[in-house]
Short mmCIF file of C-alpha atoms and ligand atoms in Angstrom, two decimals:
data_model
loop_
_atom_site.label_atom_id
_atom_site.label_comp_id
_atom_site.label_asym_id
_atom_site.label_seq_id
_atom_site.Cartn_x
_atom_site.Cartn_y
_atom_site.Cartn_z
CA MET A 1 -23.19 11.39 18.09
CA THR A 2 -22.07 7.61 19.13
CA THR A 3 -18.60 6.69 19.40
CA THR A 4 -18.75 5.06 15.74
CA GLU A 5 -19.84 9.77 14.53
CA VAL A 6 -17.55 10.99 16.29
CA LYS A 7 -14.30 12.83 14.38
CA GLN A 8 -11.27 11.39 14.24
CA ARG A 9 -8.92 14.10 14.51
CA LEU A 10 -5.08 12.44 13.67
CA LEU A 11 -2.89 14.23 15.65
CA THR A 12 -0.39 12.22 15.14
CA PRO A 13 2.99 13.01 14.12
CA GLY A 14 3.40 11.47 10.81
CA PRO A 15 0.82 10.86 8.80
CA THR A 16 -0.81 13.47 10.09
CA ALA A 17 -4.08 15.23 8.28
CA VAL A 18 -5.03 15.99 5.05
CA PRO A 19 -6.81 19.69 4.04
CA GLN A 20 -10.57 18.07 1.96
CA GLU A 21 -9.42 20.79 -0.75
CA VAL A 22 -6.10 18.82 -1.04
CA LEU A 23 -8.15 14.98 -1.69
CA ASN A 24 -10.54 17.05 -3.81
CA GLU A 25 -7.35 16.82 -5.39
CA LEU A 26 -6.09 13.65 -5.27
CA ALA A 27 -9.12 12.54 -7.18
CA GLN A 28 -8.90 14.41 -9.82
CA PRO A 29 -8.44 12.26 -13.10
CA ILE A 30 -4.86 10.33 -13.32
CA ILE A 31 -3.08 11.77 -16.58
CA HIS A 32 -0.12 10.38 -18.81
CA HIS A 33 3.47 11.68 -17.16
CA ARG A 34 5.05 12.34 -20.32
CA THR A 35 2.87 15.21 -21.10
CA LYS A 36 3.21 18.40 -21.85
CA GLN A 37 -0.11 19.09 -18.82
CA PHE A 38 2.07 16.60 -15.93
CA GLN A 39 5.48 18.67 -16.82
CA ALA A 40 3.56 22.40 -16.14
CA ILE A 41 1.73 20.55 -12.12
CA PHE A 42 5.27 19.44 -12.08
CA GLY A 43 7.72 22.58 -11.85
CA ASP A 44 4.73 25.13 -11.16
CA LEU A 45 5.02 22.61 -7.67
CA SER A 46 9.76 23.22 -7.98
CA ALA A 47 8.82 26.27 -7.70
CA LYS A 48 6.71 26.24 -4.68
CA LEU A 49 9.84 23.41 -2.58
CA GLN A 50 12.81 25.53 -3.58
CA LYS A 51 10.50 27.95 -1.51
CA ILE A 52 9.82 26.37 1.84
CA PHE A 53 13.00 24.40 1.07
CA LYS A 54 14.74 28.48 1.06
CA THR A 55 16.84 27.32 -2.29
CA GLU A 56 17.32 27.83 -5.30
CA GLY A 57 19.16 24.59 -5.41
CA PRO A 58 16.43 20.94 -7.03
CA VAL A 59 14.99 19.73 -4.87
CA LEU A 60 13.52 16.91 -6.13
CA SER A 61 10.69 14.95 -5.23
CA ILE A 62 11.27 11.08 -4.99
CA ALA A 63 8.90 7.66 -4.82
CA GLY A 64 8.66 6.08 -1.49
CA SER A 65 8.34 7.72 2.04
CA GLY A 66 11.22 10.06 3.74
CA THR A 67 13.85 7.38 4.42
CA THR A 68 13.20 6.35 0.69
CA ALA A 69 14.54 9.72 0.45
CA PHE A 70 17.38 10.31 2.57
CA GLU A 71 19.00 6.80 1.76
CA ALA A 72 19.71 8.42 -1.45
CA ALA A 73 21.03 11.15 -0.53
CA GLN A 74 23.65 8.91 2.27
CA ILE A 75 24.59 6.59 -0.63
CA CYS A 76 25.15 9.48 -3.65
CA LEU A 77 27.01 12.04 -0.63
CA ALA A 78 29.83 9.89 1.31
CA LYS A 79 32.61 10.38 -0.75
CA PRO A 80 34.20 6.28 -1.20
CA GLY A 81 37.27 5.42 1.49
CA SER A 82 36.38 8.32 2.95
CA LYS A 83 34.66 8.27 6.63
CA VAL A 84 30.50 10.38 7.17
CA ILE A 85 29.78 11.06 10.59
CA THR A 86 25.90 10.62 11.70
CA CYS A 87 25.21 11.73 15.00
CA ALA A 88 21.98 10.11 17.03
CA GLY A 89 20.03 11.05 19.86
CA GLY A 90 17.46 9.06 19.27
CA LYS A 91 15.26 6.68 17.05
CA PHE A 92 15.53 8.60 13.26
CA GLY A 93 19.00 9.90 13.94
CA GLU A 94 19.85 5.65 14.92
CA ARG A 95 18.06 5.01 10.86
CA TRP A 96 20.84 6.77 9.22
CA GLN A 97 23.63 5.05 11.61
CA ASP A 98 22.12 1.86 9.61
CA VAL A 99 21.61 2.80 6.46
CA TYR A 100 25.00 3.41 6.40
CA ASP A 101 25.87 0.63 8.69
CA VAL A 102 24.55 -2.17 4.86
CA TYR A 103 26.21 0.56 2.63
CA ALA A 104 30.12 0.71 4.61
CA LYS A 105 31.19 -1.95 2.48
CA PHE A 106 29.66 -1.09 -0.75
CA LEU A 107 31.79 2.46 -0.33
CA ASN A 108 34.89 1.37 2.06
CA LEU A 109 32.91 4.07 4.47
CA GLU A 110 33.88 4.03 8.27
CA GLN A 111 31.40 5.73 9.84
CA ILE A 112 31.69 7.87 13.48
CA LYS A 113 28.51 7.45 15.54
CA ILE A 114 27.77 11.14 17.22
CA ASN A 115 25.87 9.22 20.24
CA PHE A 116 23.83 11.33 22.83
CA ASP A 117 20.73 11.31 25.73
CA TRP A 118 18.01 11.13 24.20
CA GLY A 119 15.96 14.18 24.70
CA LYS A 120 18.38 16.21 24.46
CA ALA A 121 19.66 18.08 21.64
CA ALA A 122 23.03 17.65 19.40
CA PRO A 123 26.56 18.48 21.09
CA VAL A 124 27.39 21.19 18.96
CA ASP A 125 30.32 21.36 20.59
CA GLN A 126 31.43 16.70 20.32
CA ILE A 127 30.30 17.53 15.63
CA LYS A 128 33.29 20.57 16.07
CA LYS A 129 36.07 18.18 17.84
CA ALA A 130 35.22 14.63 15.19
CA LEU A 131 35.11 17.14 12.41
CA ASP A 132 38.69 19.01 13.54
CA GLU A 133 40.16 15.67 14.14
CA ASN A 134 38.84 13.46 11.14
CA PRO A 135 40.21 16.16 7.52
CA ASP A 136 38.49 12.74 5.53
CA VAL A 137 35.33 13.47 5.88
CA SER A 138 33.08 13.72 3.85
CA VAL A 139 29.10 13.23 4.52
CA VAL A 140 27.76 14.65 8.50
CA THR A 141 24.01 13.09 8.73
CA ILE A 142 21.56 14.84 11.03
CA CYS A 143 18.31 15.01 12.43
CA HIS A 144 16.53 18.70 12.69
CA SER A 145 13.60 16.97 14.78
CA ASP A 146 14.36 13.52 16.39
CA THR A 147 9.43 12.11 16.24
CA SER A 148 10.89 9.60 18.42
CA THR A 149 12.21 11.87 21.38
CA ALA A 150 10.27 15.88 20.03
CA THR A 151 13.73 17.26 20.30
CA ALA A 152 15.13 20.45 17.56
CA SER A 153 19.07 20.46 16.60
CA ASP A 154 20.76 23.30 16.31
CA VAL A 155 20.96 22.42 13.06
CA GLN A 156 22.08 26.29 12.25
CA ALA A 157 25.34 25.91 14.20
CA ILE A 158 25.89 22.69 12.76
CA ALA A 159 25.83 23.99 9.02
CA ALA A 160 28.57 26.71 10.09
CA LEU A 161 30.28 24.30 11.32
CA THR A 162 30.51 22.05 8.34
CA GLN A 163 30.75 24.68 6.11
CA LYS A 164 34.26 25.94 6.89
CA THR A 165 34.20 22.20 5.77
CA ASP A 166 35.09 18.85 3.12
CA ALA A 167 32.06 17.56 4.45
CA LEU A 168 28.55 18.30 3.22
CA LEU A 169 25.70 18.36 6.18
CA ILE A 170 22.67 16.26 5.30
CA VAL A 171 20.04 17.39 7.59
CA ASP A 172 17.05 15.22 7.86
CA GLY A 173 14.04 17.51 8.58
CA ILE A 174 11.55 15.71 7.90
CA THR A 175 9.24 17.72 10.12
CA SER A 176 11.30 20.31 10.26
CA VAL A 177 10.51 22.22 6.56
CA GLY A 178 7.11 23.89 6.67
CA ALA A 179 7.33 23.35 10.23
CA PHE A 180 9.98 25.76 12.08
CA GLU A 181 12.99 27.74 10.73
CA CYS A 182 15.00 25.68 8.41
CA GLU A 183 16.84 28.29 5.94
CA MET A 184 18.27 25.60 3.85
CA ASP A 185 20.38 28.44 1.89
CA ALA A 186 21.52 30.55 4.37
CA TRP A 187 22.49 28.68 7.09
CA GLY A 188 24.58 26.08 4.37
CA ILE A 189 22.52 23.16 4.25
CA ASP A 190 23.84 20.74 1.65
CA CYS A 191 20.85 18.22 1.25
CA LEU A 192 17.82 19.18 3.37
CA VAL A 193 15.35 16.53 2.86
CA THR A 194 11.54 15.68 4.13
CA GLY A 195 8.75 13.51 2.87
CA SER A 196 5.16 14.07 2.12
CA GLN A 197 3.70 12.56 5.44
CA LYS A 198 4.41 15.08 8.64
CA ALA A 199 4.54 19.50 8.01
CA MET A 200 3.18 18.78 3.66
CA MET A 201 -0.48 17.44 4.91
CA LEU A 202 -0.43 15.03 2.02
CA PRO A 203 -0.95 10.45 2.49
CA PRO A 204 2.43 9.43 2.70
CA GLY A 205 4.26 8.61 0.11
CA LEU A 206 6.87 11.47 -1.51
CA GLY A 207 10.05 12.06 -0.47
CA TYR A 208 11.72 15.46 -1.33
CA VAL A 209 15.70 16.02 -1.60
CA GLY A 210 17.02 19.38 -2.05
CA LEU A 211 20.40 20.83 -3.12
CA GLY A 212 22.35 22.59 -2.31
CA LYS A 213 25.79 24.46 -5.32
CA ARG A 214 28.18 21.18 -2.61
CA ALA A 215 26.23 18.94 -3.93
CA LEU A 216 25.50 18.95 -6.92
CA ALA A 217 29.28 20.10 -7.66
CA ARG A 218 29.67 15.96 -5.43
CA LEU A 219 27.10 14.31 -7.90
CA ASP A 220 28.54 15.59 -10.39
CA ALA A 221 31.80 14.87 -9.53
CA ILE A 222 31.61 10.89 -8.77
CA GLU A 223 33.62 8.38 -10.60
CA HIS A 224 33.22 5.61 -8.83
CA ASP A 225 30.20 2.82 -9.02
CA LEU A 226 26.72 3.39 -6.87
CA PRO A 227 25.40 0.82 -5.55
CA ALA A 228 21.65 2.74 -6.93
CA TYR A 229 19.75 2.76 -9.48
CA ASN A 230 16.66 3.81 -8.51
CA LEU A 231 18.42 5.61 -5.63
CA ASP A 232 21.31 7.61 -7.76
CA LEU A 233 20.53 11.01 -7.73
CA ARG A 234 21.99 11.69 -10.32
CA LYS A 235 19.50 10.90 -13.00
CA TRP A 236 17.11 12.55 -10.85
CA VAL A 237 18.96 15.61 -11.16
CA LYS A 238 19.66 15.94 -15.39
CA SER A 239 15.66 14.67 -15.35
CA HIS A 240 14.72 17.86 -13.54
CA ALA A 241 16.61 20.46 -15.42
CA LYS A 242 13.60 19.52 -18.29
CA ASN A 243 10.73 19.14 -15.38
CA ASP A 244 10.60 15.41 -15.10
CA VAL A 245 11.40 12.05 -13.86
CA PRO A 246 13.30 9.07 -14.45
CA PHE A 247 10.51 6.90 -13.51
CA THR A 248 6.78 6.59 -13.46
CA PRO A 249 5.91 8.97 -10.33
CA PRO A 250 2.89 9.25 -8.32
CA VAL A 251 0.82 11.23 -10.74
CA ALA A 252 -1.49 12.21 -7.93
CA LEU A 253 0.25 12.68 -5.10
CA ILE A 254 2.32 15.68 -6.85
CA ARG A 255 -0.63 16.74 -8.02
CA GLY A 256 -2.35 16.51 -4.26
CA GLN A 257 1.69 18.30 -3.19
CA ASN A 258 0.99 20.91 -5.68
CA VAL A 259 -2.61 22.00 -3.60
CA ALA A 260 -0.96 21.98 -0.75
CA CYS A 261 1.95 24.05 -1.30
CA ASP A 262 -0.48 26.89 -1.63
CA LEU A 263 -2.38 26.30 1.17
CA ILE A 264 1.26 26.00 4.12
CA LEU A 265 1.78 29.47 0.86
CA LYS A 266 -1.11 31.09 1.37
CA ASP A 267 -0.06 33.02 3.84
CA GLY A 268 2.81 33.49 4.24
CA LEU A 269 5.59 29.41 5.37
CA GLU A 270 6.60 32.39 8.05
CA ALA A 271 2.36 32.50 8.94
CA LYS A 272 2.74 28.58 8.89
CA ILE A 273 5.63 28.58 11.37
CA ALA A 274 4.49 31.19 13.42
CA GLU A 275 1.12 29.32 14.43
CA THR A 276 2.64 26.13 14.53
CA LYS A 277 4.84 27.58 16.92
CA LYS A 278 1.91 29.04 18.95
CA LEU A 279 0.73 25.41 19.41
CA ALA A 280 3.98 23.76 20.10
CA ALA A 281 4.45 26.59 22.70
CA ALA A 282 0.55 26.39 24.54
CA SER A 283 0.08 22.86 23.83
CA ARG A 284 3.79 22.61 26.31
CA ALA A 285 1.73 25.20 29.00
CA ALA A 286 -0.84 22.58 29.29
CA PHE A 287 1.52 19.42 30.44
CA VAL A 288 3.62 21.22 32.31
CA ALA A 289 0.06 22.85 33.91
CA MET A 290 -0.92 19.19 34.09
CA GLY A 291 1.37 18.03 36.28
CA LEU A 292 3.10 16.12 33.76
CA THR A 293 7.06 16.86 32.39
CA LEU A 294 8.16 17.22 28.70
CA ALA A 295 10.59 14.52 27.30
CA SER A 296 12.92 16.49 25.82
CA GLU A 297 14.95 19.17 26.87
CA SER A 298 15.03 20.68 24.05
CA PRO A 299 11.36 21.33 22.52
CA SER A 300 10.33 20.95 18.54
CA ASP A 301 7.94 22.68 17.44
CA SER A 302 6.12 20.11 15.16
CA VAL A 303 6.06 17.56 18.35
CA THR A 304 5.28 16.99 21.51
CA GLY A 305 6.84 14.43 23.72
CA VAL A 306 4.99 13.98 27.18
CA TYR A 307 6.48 11.36 29.67
CA TYR A 308 3.59 9.32 31.53
CA PRO A 309 2.79 9.75 35.26
CA GLU A 310 2.61 7.18 37.61
CA GLY A 311 0.28 4.32 36.65
CA VAL A 312 -1.71 5.33 32.86
CA VAL A 313 -1.06 2.64 30.63
CA ASP A 314 0.15 3.70 27.04
CA GLY A 315 -1.97 1.32 24.89
CA LYS A 316 -5.18 2.11 27.50
CA PHE A 317 -5.04 5.97 27.74
CA ARG A 318 -4.33 5.63 23.51
CA GLY A 319 -6.81 3.36 23.30
CA ALA A 320 -9.57 4.83 25.12
CA VAL A 321 -7.89 9.05 23.80
CA ARG A 322 -8.92 7.93 20.11
CA ASP A 323 -12.46 5.84 21.15
CA ASN A 324 -14.34 8.02 23.56
CA HIS A 325 -12.37 11.35 21.93
CA GLY A 326 -11.80 10.49 18.24
CA VAL A 327 -8.26 11.97 18.98
CA HIS A 328 -5.42 10.47 17.69
CA ILE A 329 -2.26 10.24 19.69
CA ALA A 330 1.53 8.28 19.13
CA GLY A 331 2.76 6.57 21.97
CA GLY A 332 6.75 6.47 22.96
CA GLN A 333 9.08 4.15 20.37
CA ASP A 334 11.89 1.34 21.76
CA GLY A 335 15.70 2.39 19.99
CA ARG A 336 20.06 2.17 21.45
CA GLY A 337 20.15 5.16 22.96
CA ALA A 338 16.59 4.50 24.61
CA LYS A 339 13.09 2.26 25.31
CA TRP A 340 9.94 5.19 25.22
CA LYS A 341 7.31 2.99 24.27
CA GLY A 342 5.05 3.07 26.79
CA LYS A 343 6.74 6.03 28.53
CA ILE A 344 6.00 8.96 26.61
CA PHE A 345 3.28 9.61 24.37
CA ARG A 346 3.19 12.58 22.06
CA ILE A 347 0.79 15.39 19.79
CA SER A 348 0.67 16.80 16.09
CA HIS A 349 1.73 20.65 15.78
CA MET A 350 2.03 20.42 11.69
CA GLY A 351 0.94 21.32 8.86
CA TYR A 352 -3.03 20.64 8.67
CA VAL A 353 -3.60 21.35 12.39
CA ASP A 354 -5.53 24.22 14.15
CA PHE A 355 -6.24 25.36 17.96
CA GLU A 356 -9.72 24.02 17.91
CA ASP A 357 -7.96 19.97 17.54
CA THR A 358 -5.50 20.58 19.82
CA SER A 359 -7.80 22.42 22.62
CA VAL A 360 -10.09 18.97 21.92
CA ALA A 361 -7.43 16.91 22.48
CA PHE A 362 -6.56 18.87 25.08
CA GLY A 363 -9.97 18.32 26.59
CA ALA A 364 -9.75 14.31 25.26
CA MET A 365 -6.45 13.49 26.86
CA GLU A 366 -7.12 15.07 30.45
CA ALA A 367 -10.12 13.61 30.51
CA GLU A 368 -8.80 10.03 30.42
CA LEU A 369 -5.20 11.07 32.57
CA ILE A 370 -8.15 11.53 34.96
CA ALA A 371 -9.90 8.17 34.33
CA GLN A 372 -6.74 6.88 34.95
CA GLY A 373 -6.11 8.04 38.96
CA VAL A 374 -4.04 10.96 37.79
CA ALA A 375 -5.49 14.24 40.11
CA ILE A 376 -5.26 16.57 37.46
CA GLU A 377 -8.53 19.21 38.03
CA PRO A 378 -10.90 19.22 35.94
CA GLY A 379 -10.60 22.12 33.18
CA THR A 380 -7.07 22.56 33.72
CA ALA A 381 -6.21 21.56 29.87
CA VAL A 382 -7.86 23.35 27.94
CA LYS A 383 -7.53 26.52 30.55
CA ALA A 384 -3.69 26.37 30.45
CA PHE A 385 -3.79 25.15 26.65
CA GLU A 386 -6.32 28.25 25.00
CA ALA A 387 -4.56 30.91 27.68
CA ALA A 388 -1.16 30.20 26.67
CA TYR A 389 -2.12 30.49 22.58
CA ASN A 390 -4.00 33.66 23.12
CA ASN A 391 -0.65 34.36 24.83
CA ALA A 392 1.45 34.47 22.51
C1 PLP B 401 8.63 10.54 10.06
C2 PLP B 401 10.07 10.06 9.18
C3 PLP B 401 11.21 9.64 9.16
C4 PLP B 401 10.79 8.69 8.64
O1 PLP B 401 10.52 9.03 7.97
P1 PLP B 401 9.23 8.10 6.43
O2 PLP B 401 9.02 8.67 5.53
O3 PLP B 401 9.11 6.93 7.67
O4 PLP B 401 10.64 6.89 5.98
C5 PLP B 401 12.37 9.95 9.02
N1 PLP B 401 13.02 11.11 9.93
C6 PLP B 401 11.67 12.10 10.83
C7 PLP B 401 12.23 12.83 11.44
C8 PLP B 401 10.71 11.86 10.19
O5 PLP B 401 9.45 11.74 11.54
#
């Protein structure tokens, strides 16, 4: 094989690889969306999404990216004249603060920003204190898994707090839904959001919003002017009840998601989650065996981040891993809380990625770290990965 023929393996934490069955479905002829045929597909999909979200409430499918869906939830669920608590320990948590910075003046919101160190889980005590001190909080936002830092937070504990108050919890589950345990109804998550291009095994283009009872009631009670048209969730909820959407949907993606959900649910969601967990645990073991340091103290099972050893150049390393081995991994990101560009690299475990892909990735990463002068006994990474996987 020449270099150009090397099999390409996408192990970036979004977009992720898409299974062939889903690609085939995406290639089906386009049908019109105001038809019984589309409504049947859409109804089918919505039921499967409820299983993956673990909710009895509606899960809306909105054209756009994960950010579109989250922004819609933020705008529609905040009460005008109230406070919102926004938790950020990474790039995505910071994004939700930026969104409320934009809408604060339209909704007369005061934002309480709880910032915590990148690589650490959200401080539950601090959130509790902020809720205790501010009875007029209408929304709390949290990332279940902040992909930029490969870090998971204890959403179950945070939901237990918000459930005792009038504050609704909006969870960014963009790299937790379908990847690791996230019990929307059982934990008391009021609004859960994900996107199509992470654990859902689809190309980018759809955002999903799951709404619990309290969130639906909040939407029903809206009497103020919303600074939104397309993102007015009341329109989406109304159509959803008729297996419909208010505006032209990405029909191909809806069909594709239906098939991807079948693949996720084939052996049960729990089996998919268990497999992701195994890949993540074995990956952490392999990085440690190579002498590297994990970027997170509370690692997410959907993505692993590690610090570069001294002297390794990010662009050169990831370029060589891609060009010489066909393995695509991600670098770090910069935000307000930290600058991790060039400092860490990340590999995904969610969706359509398997043991073989990950094993190949470890062989590639090890070879290119050695090529940049890192002292690693050749074979260490793959051996450690496979041993930990088989023992998990
Ligand atoms: C990818 C990602 C987003 C952003 O999603 P887009 O689809 O790029 O808008 C938000 N939050 C998390 C945790 C993500 O991983």
